[in-house]
mmCIF file of C-alpha atoms in Angstrom:
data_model
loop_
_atom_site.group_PDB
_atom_site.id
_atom_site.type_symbol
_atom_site.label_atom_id
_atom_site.label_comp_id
_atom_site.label_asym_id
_atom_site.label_seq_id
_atom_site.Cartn_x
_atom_site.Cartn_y
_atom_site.Cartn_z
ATOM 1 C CA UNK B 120 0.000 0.000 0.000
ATOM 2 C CA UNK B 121 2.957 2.683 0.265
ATOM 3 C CA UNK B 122 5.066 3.974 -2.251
ATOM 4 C CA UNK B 123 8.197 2.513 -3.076
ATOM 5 C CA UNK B 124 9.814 5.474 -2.575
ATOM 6 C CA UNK B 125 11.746 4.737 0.634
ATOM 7 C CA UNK B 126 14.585 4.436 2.219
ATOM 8 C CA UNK B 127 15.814 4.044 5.492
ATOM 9 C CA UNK B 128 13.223 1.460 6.221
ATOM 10 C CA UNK B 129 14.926 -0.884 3.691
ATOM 11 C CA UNK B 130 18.124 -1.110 6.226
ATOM 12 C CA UNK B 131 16.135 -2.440 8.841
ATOM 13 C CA UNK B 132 13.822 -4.773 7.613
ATOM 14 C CA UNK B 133 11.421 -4.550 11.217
ATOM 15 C CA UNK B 134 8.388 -2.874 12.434
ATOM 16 C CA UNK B 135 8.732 -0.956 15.117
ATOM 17 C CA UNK B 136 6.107 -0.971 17.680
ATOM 18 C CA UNK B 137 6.976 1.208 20.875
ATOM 19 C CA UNK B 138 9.907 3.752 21.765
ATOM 20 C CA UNK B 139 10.942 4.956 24.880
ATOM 21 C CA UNK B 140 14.617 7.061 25.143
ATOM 22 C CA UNK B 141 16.938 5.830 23.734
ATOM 23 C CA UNK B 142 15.544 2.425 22.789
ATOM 24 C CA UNK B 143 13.319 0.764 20.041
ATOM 25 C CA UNK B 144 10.904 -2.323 20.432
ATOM 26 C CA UNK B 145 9.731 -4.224 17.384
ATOM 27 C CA UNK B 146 6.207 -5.584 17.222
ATOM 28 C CA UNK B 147 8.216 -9.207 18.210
ATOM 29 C CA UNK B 148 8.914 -7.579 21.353
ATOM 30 C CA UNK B 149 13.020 -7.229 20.450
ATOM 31 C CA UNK B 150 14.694 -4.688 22.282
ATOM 32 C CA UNK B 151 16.887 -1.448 19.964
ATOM 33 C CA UNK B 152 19.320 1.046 20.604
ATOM 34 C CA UNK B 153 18.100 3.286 18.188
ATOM 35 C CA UNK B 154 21.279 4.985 17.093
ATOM 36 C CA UNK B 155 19.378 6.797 14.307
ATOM 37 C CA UNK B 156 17.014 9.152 16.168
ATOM 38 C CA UNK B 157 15.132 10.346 12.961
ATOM 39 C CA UNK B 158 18.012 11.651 11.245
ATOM 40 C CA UNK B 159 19.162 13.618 14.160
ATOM 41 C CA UNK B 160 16.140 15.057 15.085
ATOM 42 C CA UNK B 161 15.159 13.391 18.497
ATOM 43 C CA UNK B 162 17.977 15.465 20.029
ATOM 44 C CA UNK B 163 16.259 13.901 23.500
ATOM 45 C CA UNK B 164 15.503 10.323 22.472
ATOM 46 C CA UNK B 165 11.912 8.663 22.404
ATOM 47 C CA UNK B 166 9.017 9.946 24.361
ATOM 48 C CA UNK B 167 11.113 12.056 26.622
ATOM 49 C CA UNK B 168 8.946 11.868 29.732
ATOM 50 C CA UNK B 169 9.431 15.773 30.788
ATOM 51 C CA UNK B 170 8.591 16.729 27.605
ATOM 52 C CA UNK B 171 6.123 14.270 26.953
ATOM 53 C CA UNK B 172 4.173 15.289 30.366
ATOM 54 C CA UNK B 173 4.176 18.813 28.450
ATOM 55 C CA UNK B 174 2.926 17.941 25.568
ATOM 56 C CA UNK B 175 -0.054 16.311 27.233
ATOM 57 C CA UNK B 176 -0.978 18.836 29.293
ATOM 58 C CA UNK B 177 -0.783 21.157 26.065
ATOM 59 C CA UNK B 178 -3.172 19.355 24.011
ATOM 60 C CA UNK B 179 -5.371 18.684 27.374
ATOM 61 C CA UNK B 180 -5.697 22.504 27.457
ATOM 62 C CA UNK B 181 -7.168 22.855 24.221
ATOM 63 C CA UNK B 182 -3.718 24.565 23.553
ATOM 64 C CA UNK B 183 -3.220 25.792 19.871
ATOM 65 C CA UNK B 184 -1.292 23.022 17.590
ATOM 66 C CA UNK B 185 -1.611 24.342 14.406
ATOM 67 C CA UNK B 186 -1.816 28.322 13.488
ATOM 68 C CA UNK B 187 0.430 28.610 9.813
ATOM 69 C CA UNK B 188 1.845 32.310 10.714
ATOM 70 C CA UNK B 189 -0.976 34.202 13.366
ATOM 71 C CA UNK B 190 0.083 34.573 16.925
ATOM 72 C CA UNK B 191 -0.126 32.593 19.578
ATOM 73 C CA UNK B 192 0.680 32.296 23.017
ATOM 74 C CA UNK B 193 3.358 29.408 22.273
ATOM 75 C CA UNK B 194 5.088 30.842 20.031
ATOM 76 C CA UNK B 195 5.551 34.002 22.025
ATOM 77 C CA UNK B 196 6.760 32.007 24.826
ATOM 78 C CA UNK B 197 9.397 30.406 22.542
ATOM 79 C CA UNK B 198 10.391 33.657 21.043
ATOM 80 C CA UNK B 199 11.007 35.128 24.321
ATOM 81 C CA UNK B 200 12.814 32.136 25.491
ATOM 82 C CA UNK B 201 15.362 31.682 22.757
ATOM 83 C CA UNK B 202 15.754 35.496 23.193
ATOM 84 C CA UNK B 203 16.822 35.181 26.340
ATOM 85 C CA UNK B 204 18.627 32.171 26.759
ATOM 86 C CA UNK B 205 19.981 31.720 23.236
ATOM 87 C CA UNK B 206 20.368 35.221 21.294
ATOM 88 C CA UNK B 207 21.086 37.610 24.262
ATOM 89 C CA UNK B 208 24.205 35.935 25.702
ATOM 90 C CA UNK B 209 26.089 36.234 22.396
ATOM 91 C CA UNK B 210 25.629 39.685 21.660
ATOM 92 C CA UNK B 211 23.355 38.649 18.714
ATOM 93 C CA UNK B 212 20.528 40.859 17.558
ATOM 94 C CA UNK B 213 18.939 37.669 14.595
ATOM 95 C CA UNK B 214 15.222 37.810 14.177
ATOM 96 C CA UNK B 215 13.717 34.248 14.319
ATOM 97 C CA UNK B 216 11.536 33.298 10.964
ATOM 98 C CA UNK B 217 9.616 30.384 11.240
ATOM 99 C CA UNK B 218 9.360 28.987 7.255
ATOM 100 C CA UNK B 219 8.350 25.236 8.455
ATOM 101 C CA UNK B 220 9.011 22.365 10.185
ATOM 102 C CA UNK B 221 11.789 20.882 8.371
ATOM 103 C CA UNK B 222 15.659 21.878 7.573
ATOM 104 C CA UNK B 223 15.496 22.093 4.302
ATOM 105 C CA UNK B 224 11.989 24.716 4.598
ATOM 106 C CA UNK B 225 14.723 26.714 6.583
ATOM 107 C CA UNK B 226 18.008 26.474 3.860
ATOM 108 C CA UNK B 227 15.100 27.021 1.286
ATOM 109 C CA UNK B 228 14.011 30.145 3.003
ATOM 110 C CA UNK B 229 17.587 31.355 3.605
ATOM 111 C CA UNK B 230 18.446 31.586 -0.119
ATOM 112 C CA UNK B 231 15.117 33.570 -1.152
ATOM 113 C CA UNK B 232 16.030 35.919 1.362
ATOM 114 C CA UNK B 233 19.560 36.094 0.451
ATOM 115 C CA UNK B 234 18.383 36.708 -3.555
ATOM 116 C CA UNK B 235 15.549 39.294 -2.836
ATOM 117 C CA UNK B 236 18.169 41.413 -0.445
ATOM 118 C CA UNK B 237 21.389 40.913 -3.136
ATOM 119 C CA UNK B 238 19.195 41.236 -6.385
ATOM 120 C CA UNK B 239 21.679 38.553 -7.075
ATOM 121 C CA UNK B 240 20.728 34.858 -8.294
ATOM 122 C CA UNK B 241 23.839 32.283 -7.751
ATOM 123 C CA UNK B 242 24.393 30.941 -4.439
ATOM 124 C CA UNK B 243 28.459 29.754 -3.686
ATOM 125 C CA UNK B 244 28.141 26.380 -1.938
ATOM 126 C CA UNK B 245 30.650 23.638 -0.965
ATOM 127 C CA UNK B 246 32.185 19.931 -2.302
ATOM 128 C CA UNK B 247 30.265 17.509 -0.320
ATOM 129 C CA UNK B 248 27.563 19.884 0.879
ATOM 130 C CA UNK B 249 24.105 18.322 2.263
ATOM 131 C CA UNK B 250 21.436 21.219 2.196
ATOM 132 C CA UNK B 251 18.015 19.248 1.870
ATOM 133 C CA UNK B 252 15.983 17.521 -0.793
ATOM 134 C CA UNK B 253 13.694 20.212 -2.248
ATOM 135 C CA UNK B 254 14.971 21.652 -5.633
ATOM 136 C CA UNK B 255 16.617 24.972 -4.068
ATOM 137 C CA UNK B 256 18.676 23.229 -1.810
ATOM 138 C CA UNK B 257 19.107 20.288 -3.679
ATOM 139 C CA UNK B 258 20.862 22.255 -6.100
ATOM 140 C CA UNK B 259 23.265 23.375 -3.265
ATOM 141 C CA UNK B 260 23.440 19.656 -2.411
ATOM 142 C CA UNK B 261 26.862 18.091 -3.681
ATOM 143 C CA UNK B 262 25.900 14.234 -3.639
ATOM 144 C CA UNK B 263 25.370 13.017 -7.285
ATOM 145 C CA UNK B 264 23.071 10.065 -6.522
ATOM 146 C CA UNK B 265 20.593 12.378 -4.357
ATOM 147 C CA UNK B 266 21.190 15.407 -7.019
ATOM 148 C CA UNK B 267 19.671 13.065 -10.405
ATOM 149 C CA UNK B 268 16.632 12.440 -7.880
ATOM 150 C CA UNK B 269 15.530 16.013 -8.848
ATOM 151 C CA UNK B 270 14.972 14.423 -12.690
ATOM 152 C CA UNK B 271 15.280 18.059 -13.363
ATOM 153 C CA UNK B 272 18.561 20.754 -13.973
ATOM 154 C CA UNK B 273 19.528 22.371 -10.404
ATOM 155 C CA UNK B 274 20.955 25.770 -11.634
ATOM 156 C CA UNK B 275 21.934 28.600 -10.005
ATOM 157 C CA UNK B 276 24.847 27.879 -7.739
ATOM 158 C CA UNK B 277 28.497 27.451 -7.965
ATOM 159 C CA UNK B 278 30.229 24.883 -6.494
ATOM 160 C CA UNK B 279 33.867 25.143 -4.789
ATOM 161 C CA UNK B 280 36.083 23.044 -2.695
ATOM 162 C CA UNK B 281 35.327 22.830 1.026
ATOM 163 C CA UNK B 282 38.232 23.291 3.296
ATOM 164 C CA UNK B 283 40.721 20.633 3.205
ATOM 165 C CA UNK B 284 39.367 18.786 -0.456
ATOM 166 C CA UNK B 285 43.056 18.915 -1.869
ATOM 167 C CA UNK B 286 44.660 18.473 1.519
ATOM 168 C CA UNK B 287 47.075 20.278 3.845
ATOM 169 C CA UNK B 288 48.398 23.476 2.533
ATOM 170 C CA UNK B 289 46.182 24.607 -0.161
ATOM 171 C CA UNK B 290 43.236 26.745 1.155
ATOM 172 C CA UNK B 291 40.425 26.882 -0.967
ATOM 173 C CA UNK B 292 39.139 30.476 0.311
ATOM 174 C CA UNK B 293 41.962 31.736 -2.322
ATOM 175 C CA UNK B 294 40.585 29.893 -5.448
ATOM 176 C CA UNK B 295 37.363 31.416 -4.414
ATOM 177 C CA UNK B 296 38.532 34.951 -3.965
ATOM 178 C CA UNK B 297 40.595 34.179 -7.604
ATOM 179 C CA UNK B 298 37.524 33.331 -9.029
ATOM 180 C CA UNK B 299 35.553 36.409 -7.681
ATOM 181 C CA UNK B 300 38.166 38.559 -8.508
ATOM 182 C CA UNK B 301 39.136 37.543 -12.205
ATOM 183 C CA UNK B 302 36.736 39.360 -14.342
ATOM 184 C CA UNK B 303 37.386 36.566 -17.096
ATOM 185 C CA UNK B 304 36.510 33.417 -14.527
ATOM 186 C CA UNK B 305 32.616 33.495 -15.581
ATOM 187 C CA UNK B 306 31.775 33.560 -12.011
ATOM 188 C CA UNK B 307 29.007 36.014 -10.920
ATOM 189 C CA UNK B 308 29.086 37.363 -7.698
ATOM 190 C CA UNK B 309 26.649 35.320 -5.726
ATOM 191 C CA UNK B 310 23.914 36.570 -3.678
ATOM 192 C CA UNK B 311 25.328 34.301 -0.817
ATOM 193 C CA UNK B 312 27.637 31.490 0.376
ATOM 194 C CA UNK B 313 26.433 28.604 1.964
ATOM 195 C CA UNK B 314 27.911 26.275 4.517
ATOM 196 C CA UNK B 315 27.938 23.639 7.006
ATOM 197 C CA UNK B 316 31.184 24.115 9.420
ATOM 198 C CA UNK B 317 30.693 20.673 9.713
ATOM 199 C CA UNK B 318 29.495 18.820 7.121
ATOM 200 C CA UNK B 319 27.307 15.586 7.971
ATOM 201 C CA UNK B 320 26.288 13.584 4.746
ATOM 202 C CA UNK B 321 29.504 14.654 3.296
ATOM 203 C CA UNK B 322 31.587 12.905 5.420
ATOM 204 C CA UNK B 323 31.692 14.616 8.533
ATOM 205 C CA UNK B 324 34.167 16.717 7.692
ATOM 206 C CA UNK B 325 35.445 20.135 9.876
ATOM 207 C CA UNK B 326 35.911 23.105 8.330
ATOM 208 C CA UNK B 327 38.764 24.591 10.717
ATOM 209 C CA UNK B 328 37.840 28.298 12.431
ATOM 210 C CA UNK B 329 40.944 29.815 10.389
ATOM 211 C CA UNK B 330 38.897 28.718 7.194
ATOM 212 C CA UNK B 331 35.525 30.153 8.071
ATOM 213 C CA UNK B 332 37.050 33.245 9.292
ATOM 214 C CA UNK B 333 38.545 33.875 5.479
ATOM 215 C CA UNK B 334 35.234 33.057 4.224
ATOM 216 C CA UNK B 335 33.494 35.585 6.073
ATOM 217 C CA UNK B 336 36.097 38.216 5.555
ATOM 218 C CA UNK B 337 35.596 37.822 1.862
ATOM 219 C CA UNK B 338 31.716 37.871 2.249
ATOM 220 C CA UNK B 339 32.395 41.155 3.815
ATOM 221 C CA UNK B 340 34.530 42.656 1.668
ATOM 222 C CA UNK B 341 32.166 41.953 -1.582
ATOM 223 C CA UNK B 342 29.001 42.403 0.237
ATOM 224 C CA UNK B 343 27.648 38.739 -0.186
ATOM 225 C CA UNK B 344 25.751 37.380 2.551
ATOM 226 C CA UNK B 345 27.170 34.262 4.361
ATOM 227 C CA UNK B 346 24.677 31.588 5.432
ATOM 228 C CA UNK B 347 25.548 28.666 7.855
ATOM 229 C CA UNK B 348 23.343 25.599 7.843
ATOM 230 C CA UNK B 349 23.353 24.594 11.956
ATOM 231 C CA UNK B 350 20.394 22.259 10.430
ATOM 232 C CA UNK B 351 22.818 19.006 11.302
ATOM 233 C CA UNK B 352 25.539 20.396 13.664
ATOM 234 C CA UNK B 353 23.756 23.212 15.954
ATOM 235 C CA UNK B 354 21.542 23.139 18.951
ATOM 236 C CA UNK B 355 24.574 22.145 20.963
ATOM 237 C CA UNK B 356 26.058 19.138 18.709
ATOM 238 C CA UNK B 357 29.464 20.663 18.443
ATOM 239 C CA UNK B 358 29.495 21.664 22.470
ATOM 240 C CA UNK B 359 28.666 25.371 22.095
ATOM 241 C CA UNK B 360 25.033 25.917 21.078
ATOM 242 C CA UNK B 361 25.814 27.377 17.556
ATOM 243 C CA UNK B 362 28.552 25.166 15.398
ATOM 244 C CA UNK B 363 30.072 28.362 14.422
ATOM 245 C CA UNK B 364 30.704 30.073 18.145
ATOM 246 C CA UNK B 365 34.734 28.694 18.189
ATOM 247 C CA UNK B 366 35.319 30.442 15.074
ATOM 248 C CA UNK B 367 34.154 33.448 16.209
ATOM 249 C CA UNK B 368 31.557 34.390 12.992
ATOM 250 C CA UNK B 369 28.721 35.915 12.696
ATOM 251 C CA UNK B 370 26.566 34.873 9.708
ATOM 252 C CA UNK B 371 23.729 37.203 8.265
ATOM 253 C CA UNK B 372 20.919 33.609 8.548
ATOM 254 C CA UNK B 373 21.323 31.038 10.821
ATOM 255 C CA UNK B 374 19.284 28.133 9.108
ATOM 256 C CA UNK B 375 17.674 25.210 12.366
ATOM 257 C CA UNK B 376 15.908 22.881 13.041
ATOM 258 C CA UNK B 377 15.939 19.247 14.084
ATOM 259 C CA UNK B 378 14.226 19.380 17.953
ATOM 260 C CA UNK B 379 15.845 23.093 18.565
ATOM 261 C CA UNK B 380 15.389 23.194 22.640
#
């Protein structure tokens, strides 16, 4: 009765049946360590009972679970919240846009902003870059297999070599600034760059705070908006709550999501 379209399922081969934590139990009543968590996103494991017993007195209060953009009193709490206890702390003034419930809704937001603000079209992303599977960010999405899903061309960016592809001693932020410079390279100024400072799908590889430093020097310096995708690596995944806080950056758009908390 579903779609053959899947994948994940097709490594495990079970049905699962209950989930508590950090563990899975199959409808044969076989205990899991579920080391997957949805992708990433049960930052706090299965049925969490503190936030469970939340939940359920939420929806027991006739509280408000579905309002597209409007108001409401949860989302003012949450604003005020991550105000407080996220924004204020670092010195950083970001205003919070809420474009869905997924990452890619959030990278997909982040580079129609960046185009309506630049006038600009391209978008400078990375070797080995995972941005989502909607057609905007799939086309900032490095991975061939997951690219030809699209069944349609992904234009509009420019790909260049993430920190470290050739190895010690050659950093890539100077064949970028080459290219931007050279008025005979064929490469537009971009509206923005996009970037994981850790990339996930790719390989988990770590761009090093010397490197993102460059890259946001040269975003300055040419007045193209730098956007970091903390989709995978923020809400505290790299031990500060923002990938980015060791190098000392500050992006124009944060894109999050996976259980931000």
């Amino acid at each position: 009765m579903e779609s053959e379209v899947r994948s994940y399922c097709r490594s495990f081969e079970k049905v699962f049946h209950k989930a508590k934590n950090a563990k899975l139990w199959d409808i044969e009543g076989r205990e899991y360590i579920d080391f997957f968590a949805g992708a990433g996103a049960l930052n706090y494991g299965h049925n969490n009972p503190a936030i469970r017993t939340r939940l359920v007195d939420y929806l027991l209060e006739d509280g408000v679970t579905h309002s597209l953009d409007m108001a409401t009193k949860a989302k003012e709490m949450f604003l005020k919240r991550f105000t407080l206890s996220i924004l204020k702390p670092r010195g950083l003034d970001y205003k919070i846009m809420f474009p869905g419930p997924t990452g890619t809704n959030s990278v997909e937001s982040a580079m129609k902003i960046a185009r309506k603000v630049t006038g600009r079209r391209n978008i400078v992303c990375f070797t080995n870059a995972f941005h989502g599977m909607s057609l905007g960010s799939l086309a900032a999405t490095g991975n061939a297999f997951k690219r030809k899903g699209a069944g349609v061309d992904l234009p509009n960016t420019n790909f260049m070599p993430y920190d470290g592809y050739f190895g010690e001693g050659i950093n890539t932020v100077d064949m970028m600034e080459k290219y931007l410079d050279d008025p005979g390279s064929g490469f537009d100024l971009p509206a923005a760059i996009i970037l994981e400072t850790v990339q996930g799908e790719g390989g988990l590889n770590a761009a090093s705070p010397a490197w993102l430093k460059r890259v946001q020097e040269l975003c300055l310096k040419r007045d193209i908006l730098l956007i970091v995708d903390d989709v995978q690596m923020g809400c505290g995944r790299t031990g500060t709550f923002f990938s980015f806080e060791e190098a000392g950056i500050n992006p124009d758009i944060v894109c999050l999501s996976k259980s931000i908390g």
